[in-house]
mmCIF file of C-alpha atoms in Angstrom:
data_model
loop_
_atom_site.group_PDB
_atom_site.id
_atom_site.type_symbol
_atom_site.label_atom_id
_atom_site.label_comp_id
_atom_site.label_asym_id
_atom_site.label_seq_id
_atom_site.Cartn_x
_atom_site.Cartn_y
_atom_site.Cartn_z
ATOM 1 C CA MET D 1 48.151 179.237 102.704
ATOM 2 C CA LYS D 2 48.328 179.634 98.909
ATOM 3 C CA LYS D 3 50.970 182.370 99.305
ATOM 4 C CA ILE D 4 53.040 180.102 101.561
ATOM 5 C CA ARG D 5 52.798 177.229 99.071
ATOM 6 C CA PHE D 6 53.780 179.510 96.195
ATOM 7 C CA SER D 7 56.748 180.889 98.149
ATOM 8 C CA LEU D 8 57.896 177.376 99.031
ATOM 9 C CA PHE D 9 57.579 176.328 95.398
ATOM 10 C CA ALA D 10 59.624 179.350 94.292
ATOM 11 C CA ILE D 11 62.339 178.542 96.827
ATOM 12 C CA LEU D 12 62.480 174.895 95.738
ATOM 13 C CA LEU D 13 62.628 175.939 92.089
ATOM 14 C CA SER D 14 65.486 178.323 92.838
ATOM 15 C CA VAL D 15 67.395 175.664 94.766
ATOM 16 C CA ALA D 16 66.852 173.130 91.984
ATOM 17 C CA SER D 17 68.145 175.566 89.375
ATOM 18 C CA GLN D 18 71.327 176.071 91.415
ATOM 19 C CA ALA D 19 71.888 172.397 92.231
ATOM 20 C CA GLN D 20 75.382 171.137 91.554
ATOM 21 C CA ASN D 21 75.585 169.469 88.146
ATOM 22 C CA PHE D 22 79.261 169.649 87.210
ATOM 23 C CA ASP D 23 82.616 169.258 88.916
ATOM 24 C CA LEU D 24 85.427 171.160 87.211
ATOM 25 C CA ILE D 25 89.042 170.324 88.072
ATOM 26 C CA PRO D 26 91.671 172.519 86.395
ATOM 27 C CA LEU D 27 94.750 170.501 85.473
ATOM 28 C CA GLY D 28 96.278 173.616 83.950
ATOM 29 C CA ILE D 29 95.112 177.209 83.648
ATOM 30 C CA TYR D 30 97.632 179.302 81.705
ATOM 31 C CA GLY D 31 98.073 180.105 78.038
ATOM 32 C CA GLY D 32 101.790 179.585 77.626
ATOM 33 C CA GLU D 33 105.257 179.482 79.184
ATOM 34 C CA GLN D 34 104.505 177.417 82.293
ATOM 35 C CA GLU D 35 104.676 173.947 80.759
ATOM 36 C CA ASP D 36 103.467 172.331 83.996
ATOM 37 C CA ASN D 37 100.295 174.482 84.107
ATOM 38 C CA LEU D 38 98.770 174.771 80.608
ATOM 39 C CA SER D 39 95.112 174.700 79.515
ATOM 40 C CA ALA D 40 93.335 171.504 80.615
ATOM 41 C CA TYR D 41 90.105 171.088 82.575
ATOM 42 C CA LEU D 42 88.505 167.881 83.801
ATOM 43 C CA VAL D 43 84.724 168.015 83.794
ATOM 44 C CA GLY D 44 82.777 165.381 85.679
ATOM 45 C CA ALA D 45 79.488 164.746 87.411
ATOM 46 C CA PRO D 46 79.262 165.090 91.209
ATOM 47 C CA ASN D 47 80.253 161.942 93.104
ATOM 48 C CA ASP D 48 81.485 160.259 89.941
ATOM 49 C CA LYS D 49 85.015 159.404 88.804
ATOM 50 C CA SER D 50 84.452 159.594 85.053
ATOM 51 C CA PHE D 51 85.943 162.720 83.505
ATOM 52 C CA LEU D 52 86.205 164.340 80.110
ATOM 53 C CA CYS D 53 89.377 166.395 79.661
ATOM 54 C CA LEU D 54 88.684 169.733 77.960
ATOM 55 C CA ASP D 55 91.998 170.394 76.194
ATOM 56 C CA ALA D 56 95.155 168.736 77.428
ATOM 57 C CA GLY D 57 98.047 171.182 77.631
ATOM 58 C CA THR D 58 99.089 169.801 81.027
ATOM 59 C CA VAL D 59 97.909 166.411 82.255
ATOM 60 C CA ASN D 60 100.284 164.549 84.593
ATOM 61 C CA ALA D 61 101.438 167.544 86.645
ATOM 62 C CA GLY D 62 97.826 168.723 86.973
ATOM 63 C CA ILE D 63 96.631 165.320 88.151
ATOM 64 C CA ARG D 64 99.338 165.246 90.813
ATOM 65 C CA LYS D 65 98.366 168.724 92.014
ATOM 66 C CA ALA D 66 94.669 167.773 92.127
ATOM 67 C CA ILE D 67 95.463 164.649 94.164
ATOM 68 C CA GLU D 68 97.543 166.773 96.544
ATOM 69 C CA LEU D 69 94.555 169.125 97.014
ATOM 70 C CA LYS D 70 92.163 166.149 97.376
ATOM 71 C CA SER D 71 90.189 167.162 94.288
ATOM 72 C CA LEU D 72 90.977 163.718 92.842
ATOM 73 C CA THR D 73 91.429 160.388 94.593
ATOM 74 C CA GLY D 74 93.724 157.537 93.685
ATOM 75 C CA ILE D 75 97.196 157.518 92.199
ATOM 76 C CA THR D 76 98.284 159.478 89.125
ATOM 77 C CA GLU D 77 98.404 156.393 86.908
ATOM 78 C CA THR D 78 94.877 155.320 87.865
ATOM 79 C CA VAL D 79 93.413 158.774 87.238
ATOM 80 C CA LEU D 80 95.098 158.963 83.836
ATOM 81 C CA LYS D 81 94.166 155.479 82.684
ATOM 82 C CA ASP D 82 90.816 154.856 84.342
ATOM 83 C CA GLN D 83 89.168 158.138 85.326
ATOM 84 C CA ILE D 84 89.867 160.264 82.247
ATOM 85 C CA LYS D 85 87.522 158.774 79.650
ATOM 86 C CA GLY D 86 88.387 161.002 76.698
ATOM 87 C CA TYR D 87 89.833 164.284 75.458
ATOM 88 C CA PHE D 88 88.262 167.233 73.687
ATOM 89 C CA ILE D 89 90.956 169.156 71.810
ATOM 90 C CA SER D 90 89.891 172.643 70.755
ATOM 91 C CA HIS D 91 92.730 173.365 68.334
ATOM 92 C CA GLY D 92 96.210 172.328 67.356
ATOM 93 C CA HIS D 93 98.451 174.606 69.427
ATOM 94 C CA LEU D 94 100.867 172.946 71.831
ATOM 95 C CA ASP D 95 99.584 174.644 74.977
ATOM 96 C CA HIS D 96 96.285 172.799 74.439
ATOM 97 C CA LEU D 97 97.531 169.304 73.628
ATOM 98 C CA SER D 98 101.142 168.742 74.679
ATOM 99 C CA GLY D 99 100.071 166.859 77.828
ATOM 100 C CA LEU D 100 98.036 164.435 75.713
ATOM 101 C CA ILE D 101 100.997 163.743 73.424
ATOM 102 C CA ILE D 102 103.666 163.337 76.095
ATOM 103 C CA ASN D 103 101.509 161.096 78.317
ATOM 104 C CA SER D 104 100.213 158.897 75.487
ATOM 105 C CA PRO D 105 102.610 155.970 76.144
ATOM 106 C CA ALA D 106 101.249 155.646 79.717
ATOM 107 C CA ASP D 107 97.586 156.210 78.794
ATOM 108 C CA SER D 108 94.792 153.709 78.089
ATOM 109 C CA LYS D 109 92.462 153.330 75.113
ATOM 110 C CA LYS D 110 90.006 156.221 74.767
ATOM 111 C CA ASP D 111 88.506 158.731 72.327
ATOM 112 C CA ILE D 112 89.799 162.079 71.126
ATOM 113 C CA TYR D 113 86.970 164.476 70.215
ATOM 114 C CA ALA D 114 87.843 167.229 67.745
ATOM 115 C CA ILE D 115 86.748 168.902 64.531
ATOM 116 C CA ALA D 116 88.259 167.620 61.265
ATOM 117 C CA PRO D 117 91.003 170.304 60.907
ATOM 118 C CA VAL D 118 92.257 169.543 64.428
ATOM 119 C CA ILE D 119 92.295 165.796 63.770
ATOM 120 C CA GLN D 120 94.328 166.498 60.631
ATOM 121 C CA ILE D 121 96.868 168.486 62.674
ATOM 122 C CA LEU D 122 97.225 165.594 65.137
ATOM 123 C CA GLN D 123 97.638 163.133 62.258
ATOM 124 C CA ASN D 124 100.040 165.220 60.195
ATOM 125 C CA HIS D 125 102.197 166.965 62.792
ATOM 126 C CA TYR D 126 102.143 165.235 66.183
ATOM 127 C CA PHE D 127 101.341 161.523 65.956
ATOM 128 C CA ILE D 128 104.070 160.898 63.384
ATOM 129 C CA ASN D 129 107.442 159.169 63.587
ATOM 130 C CA ASP D 130 109.458 162.373 63.219
ATOM 131 C CA THR D 131 108.017 163.912 66.389
ATOM 132 C CA TRP D 132 106.607 161.025 68.452
ATOM 133 C CA ILE D 133 104.817 157.899 67.239
ATOM 134 C CA ASN D 134 101.232 157.341 66.128
ATOM 135 C CA PHE D 135 99.198 156.310 69.162
ATOM 136 C CA ALA D 136 95.933 156.991 67.284
ATOM 137 C CA ASP D 137 93.929 154.766 64.932
ATOM 138 C CA GLN D 138 94.393 156.785 61.735
ATOM 139 C CA GLY D 139 97.334 158.398 59.985
ATOM 140 C CA GLN D 140 100.983 157.478 59.532
ATOM 141 C CA LYS D 141 102.042 153.870 59.980
ATOM 142 C CA PRO D 142 102.825 152.136 62.251
ATOM 143 C CA ILE D 143 99.393 152.748 63.802
ATOM 144 C CA LEU D 144 99.203 151.777 67.474
ATOM 145 C CA GLY D 145 95.452 152.414 67.732
ATOM 146 C CA LYS D 146 95.292 153.536 71.374
ATOM 147 C CA TYR D 147 93.255 156.668 70.618
ATOM 148 C CA HIS D 148 90.148 156.723 68.445
ATOM 149 C CA TYR D 149 89.432 159.950 66.592
ATOM 150 C CA ASN D 150 85.804 160.972 67.025
ATOM 151 C CA GLU D 151 85.077 163.815 64.613
ATOM 152 C CA LEU D 152 82.869 166.643 65.836
ATOM 153 C CA LYS D 153 80.620 168.265 63.266
ATOM 154 C CA GLU D 154 79.275 171.711 63.999
ATOM 155 C CA GLY D 155 75.817 171.668 65.533
ATOM 156 C CA VAL D 156 75.642 167.859 65.801
ATOM 157 C CA GLU D 157 75.496 166.451 69.345
ATOM 158 C CA ILE D 158 77.319 163.196 70.074
ATOM 159 C CA PRO D 159 77.761 161.147 73.270
ATOM 160 C CA VAL D 160 81.051 160.894 75.157
ATOM 161 C CA SER D 161 81.873 157.229 75.674
ATOM 162 C CA ASN D 162 81.719 155.937 79.257
ATOM 163 C CA THR D 163 80.400 159.235 80.694
ATOM 164 C CA PHE D 164 77.115 161.048 81.302
ATOM 165 C CA PHE D 165 78.048 163.724 78.755
ATOM 166 C CA PHE D 166 77.108 164.792 75.241
ATOM 167 C CA LEU D 167 79.062 167.279 73.100
ATOM 168 C CA LYS D 168 78.095 169.831 70.467
ATOM 169 C CA SER D 169 80.830 171.876 68.812
ATOM 170 C CA TYR D 170 81.097 175.369 67.335
ATOM 171 C CA GLU D 171 83.880 176.808 65.225
ATOM 172 C CA LEU D 172 85.844 179.774 66.570
ATOM 173 C CA SER D 173 88.147 182.231 64.839
ATOM 174 C CA HIS D 174 91.673 182.242 66.271
ATOM 175 C CA VAL D 175 93.381 184.583 63.784
ATOM 176 C CA ASN D 176 90.958 184.188 60.914
ATOM 177 C CA PRO D 177 90.878 181.757 59.040
ATOM 178 C CA TYR D 178 92.596 179.453 61.603
ATOM 179 C CA LYS D 179 89.932 177.371 63.330
ATOM 180 C CA SER D 180 89.576 176.770 67.027
ATOM 181 C CA THR D 181 86.544 175.213 68.709
ATOM 182 C CA ALA D 182 84.045 175.753 71.490
ATOM 183 C CA VAL D 183 82.102 172.814 72.863
ATOM 184 C CA LEU D 184 78.748 172.676 74.629
ATOM 185 C CA VAL D 185 78.793 169.919 77.247
ATOM 186 C CA ARG D 186 75.396 168.504 78.220
ATOM 187 C CA LYS D 187 74.494 166.313 81.191
ATOM 188 C CA ASP D 188 70.770 165.513 81.295
ATOM 189 C CA GLU D 189 69.178 168.952 80.742
ATOM 190 C CA HIS D 190 72.097 170.972 82.077
ATOM 191 C CA TYR D 191 74.923 172.544 80.090
ATOM 192 C CA LEU D 192 78.421 173.937 80.387
ATOM 193 C CA LEU D 193 80.182 175.795 77.535
ATOM 194 C CA TYR D 194 83.948 175.627 77.022
ATOM 195 C CA PHE D 195 85.819 177.884 74.606
ATOM 196 C CA GLY D 196 89.163 177.169 73.053
ATOM 197 C CA ASP D 197 91.232 180.155 71.982
ATOM 198 C CA THR D 198 89.139 182.837 70.306
ATOM 199 C CA GLY D 199 89.293 186.400 69.171
ATOM 200 C CA ALA D 200 86.412 188.872 69.298
ATOM 201 C CA ASP D 201 84.131 188.968 66.264
ATOM 202 C CA ARG D 202 84.897 192.613 65.560
ATOM 203 C CA VAL D 203 88.649 192.092 65.600
ATOM 204 C CA GLU D 204 88.515 188.795 63.737
ATOM 205 C CA LYS D 205 85.971 190.119 61.199
ATOM 206 C CA SER D 206 83.927 187.039 61.984
ATOM 207 C CA ASP D 207 80.490 186.040 63.267
ATOM 208 C CA LYS D 208 81.552 182.906 65.136
ATOM 209 C CA LEU D 209 80.826 184.207 68.642
ATOM 210 C CA ASN D 210 77.550 185.789 67.561
ATOM 211 C CA THR D 211 76.426 182.389 66.268
ATOM 212 C CA ILE D 212 77.166 180.863 69.662
ATOM 213 C CA TRP D 213 75.400 183.669 71.558
ATOM 214 C CA ASN D 214 72.293 183.111 69.439
ATOM 215 C CA ASP D 215 72.342 179.398 70.149
ATOM 216 C CA ILE D 216 72.915 179.516 73.895
ATOM 217 C CA ALA D 217 70.664 182.466 74.796
ATOM 218 C CA PRO D 218 67.547 180.255 75.179
ATOM 219 C CA LEU D 219 69.479 177.873 77.462
ATOM 220 C CA ILE D 220 70.578 180.763 79.667
ATOM 221 C CA LYS D 221 67.017 182.090 79.881
ATOM 222 C CA LYS D 222 65.822 178.656 81.003
ATOM 223 C CA ARG D 223 68.660 178.430 83.566
ATOM 224 C CA GLN D 224 69.953 175.298 81.864
ATOM 225 C CA LEU D 225 73.306 176.939 81.101
ATOM 226 C CA ASN D 226 74.852 178.773 84.041
ATOM 227 C CA THR D 227 78.573 178.657 83.247
ATOM 228 C CA ILE D 228 80.980 179.347 80.412
ATOM 229 C CA LEU D 229 84.750 178.888 80.381
ATOM 230 C CA ILE D 230 86.294 181.510 78.107
ATOM 231 C CA GLU D 231 89.780 182.847 77.569
ATOM 232 C CA VAL D 232 91.164 186.271 78.407
ATOM 233 C CA SER D 233 94.804 186.078 77.349
ATOM 234 C CA PHE D 234 96.015 189.681 77.548
ATOM 235 C CA PRO D 235 95.359 192.810 79.614
ATOM 236 C CA ASN D 236 93.676 195.824 78.036
ATOM 237 C CA SER D 237 97.057 197.409 77.293
ATOM 238 C CA GLN D 238 97.701 194.848 74.543
ATOM 239 C CA PRO D 239 97.145 196.495 71.114
ATOM 240 C CA GLU D 240 94.380 194.879 69.085
ATOM 241 C CA LYS D 241 96.801 194.351 66.201
ATOM 242 C CA SER D 242 98.915 192.181 68.537
ATOM 243 C CA LEU D 243 96.211 189.962 70.056
ATOM 244 C CA PHE D 244 96.894 186.962 67.774
ATOM 245 C CA GLY D 245 93.309 185.744 68.020
ATOM 246 C CA HIS D 246 92.758 186.278 71.744
ATOM 247 C CA LEU D 247 90.579 188.343 74.086
ATOM 248 C CA THR D 248 91.254 191.148 76.558
ATOM 249 C CA PRO D 249 88.969 192.091 79.477
ATOM 250 C CA ASN D 250 87.389 194.896 77.435
ATOM 251 C CA LEU D 251 86.808 192.610 74.461
ATOM 252 C CA LEU D 252 85.187 189.978 76.676
ATOM 253 C CA VAL D 253 82.822 192.610 78.078
ATOM 254 C CA GLU D 254 82.107 193.757 74.513
ATOM 255 C CA GLU D 255 81.105 190.204 73.604
ATOM 256 C CA LEU D 256 79.077 189.657 76.782
ATOM 257 C CA GLU D 257 77.160 192.845 76.005
ATOM 258 C CA LYS D 258 76.121 191.198 72.734
ATOM 259 C CA LEU D 259 75.016 188.140 74.669
ATOM 260 C CA LYS D 260 73.006 190.371 77.018
ATOM 261 C CA GLU D 261 71.062 191.738 74.049
ATOM 262 C CA LYS D 262 69.799 188.218 73.445
ATOM 263 C CA THR D 263 69.216 187.123 77.044
ATOM 264 C CA GLY D 264 68.343 190.308 78.920
ATOM 265 C CA GLN D 265 70.343 191.682 81.828
ATOM 266 C CA LYS D 266 68.440 189.809 84.542
ATOM 267 C CA ASN D 267 69.469 186.447 83.074
ATOM 268 C CA LEU D 268 73.178 187.313 83.284
ATOM 269 C CA GLY D 269 73.152 188.365 86.916
ATOM 270 C CA ASN D 270 75.457 185.910 88.752
ATOM 271 C CA PHE D 271 76.136 184.036 85.505
ATOM 272 C CA ASN D 272 79.435 182.148 85.965
ATOM 273 C CA VAL D 273 82.337 183.110 83.710
ATOM 274 C CA VAL D 274 85.427 180.967 84.345
ATOM 275 C CA VAL D 275 88.395 182.937 83.020
ATOM 276 C CA THR D 276 90.889 180.698 81.235
ATOM 277 C CA HIS D 277 94.166 181.004 79.324
ATOM 278 C CA ARG D 278 95.647 184.068 81.010
ATOM 279 C CA LYS D 279 99.175 184.554 79.682
ATOM 280 C CA PRO D 280 101.502 184.229 82.696
ATOM 281 C CA THR D 281 104.058 186.812 81.537
ATOM 282 C CA GLY D 282 104.958 189.223 84.344
ATOM 283 C CA ASP D 283 101.913 190.430 86.298
ATOM 284 C CA ASN D 284 99.463 189.745 83.464
ATOM 285 C CA PRO D 285 97.249 187.263 85.367
ATOM 286 C CA GLU D 286 96.643 189.705 88.235
ATOM 287 C CA ILE D 287 96.199 192.676 85.896
ATOM 288 C CA ILE D 288 93.595 190.765 83.869
ATOM 289 C CA LYS D 289 91.767 189.785 87.064
ATOM 290 C CA GLU D 290 91.767 193.357 88.354
ATOM 291 C CA GLU D 291 90.527 194.764 85.042
ATOM 292 C CA LEU D 292 87.685 192.266 84.814
ATOM 293 C CA LEU D 293 86.522 192.878 88.385
ATOM 294 C CA LYS D 294 86.771 196.647 88.026
ATOM 295 C CA ASN D 295 84.704 196.784 84.831
ATOM 296 C CA ASN D 296 81.818 194.353 85.305
ATOM 297 C CA PRO D 297 78.690 196.188 84.108
ATOM 298 C CA LEU D 298 76.737 192.958 83.632
ATOM 299 C CA LYS D 299 77.451 191.756 87.189
ATOM 300 C CA VAL D 300 78.564 188.308 86.052
ATOM 301 C CA ASN D 301 80.353 186.057 88.523
ATOM 302 C CA TYR D 302 83.974 185.847 87.399
ATOM 303 C CA ILE D 303 85.796 182.715 88.564
ATOM 304 C CA PHE D 304 89.591 182.563 88.372
ATOM 305 C CA PRO D 305 90.600 178.897 88.467
ATOM 306 C CA GLU D 306 93.587 177.525 90.353
ATOM 307 C CA GLN D 307 95.466 174.429 89.263
ATOM 308 C CA GLY D 308 94.146 171.341 90.978
ATOM 309 C CA LYS D 309 91.395 173.102 92.956
ATOM 310 C CA LYS D 310 87.922 171.708 92.287
ATOM 311 C CA ILE D 311 85.105 174.062 91.301
ATOM 312 C CA SER D 312 81.507 172.922 91.838
ATOM 313 C CA LEU D 313 79.119 174.348 89.250
ATOM 314 C CA PRO D 314 75.332 174.394 88.757
#
């Protein structure tokens, strides 16, 4: 009887650890060229219509695709204004924020979450009269005040207004010393980690990823963090001198090996790695996918997102 009870408890514990905690809806998946399909991911809680947008390269076209695939309900205008509660912007490159800028006249009041250098880029280069107009609440006049800048400070967790989520940011190196950002999204005691553009520590001569691996290893061991979204922009044929602060399949594996040293192999088995920001030039997306699946010594679960198609995550 005791053995049966223990087995039942183990099964329930396993099921609980794999329960669905996040809905991920890709509004855009690529890292350039296809302006209607650039980096943007809605993260929400199951059975809820309150989303945080992780980067915003493509917004409107992605919403329409998600509605078509029944990943979102309602009309495009309602999703934009009412369901998206805020934006996290990882860095200042157009393929991560152009959808936010171009859709700002039709949007509603909400927060933009970003580190100080990214807020400065938005203030000094995008929300200005020469390129658009200032829809935010700081910067060049006239100030329309639709968006409120909410500064992220490394290692400090803050709540996301009108959602279940909390955010903690980490700096990344995207051609050192240019700063990109990763963000740890928490709902209750469960986490999801999203990376903006990043190079490998060895190539960037940086320790930014190692700092993150140290911080998240305990969460992975406790099964509180089961998924990361991380970029792989180029296939392995791309010379390291021409990566421009990005990863290849081999460099991702190199970094995951460092994570394994801190978590142990057993804790990375079936760990979800959502592969973002593949450059769509030629056959690159399929080559990157093939190279990752062929060389997977850690047996992680690679997920290759499709625009508009919902992904349910533990």
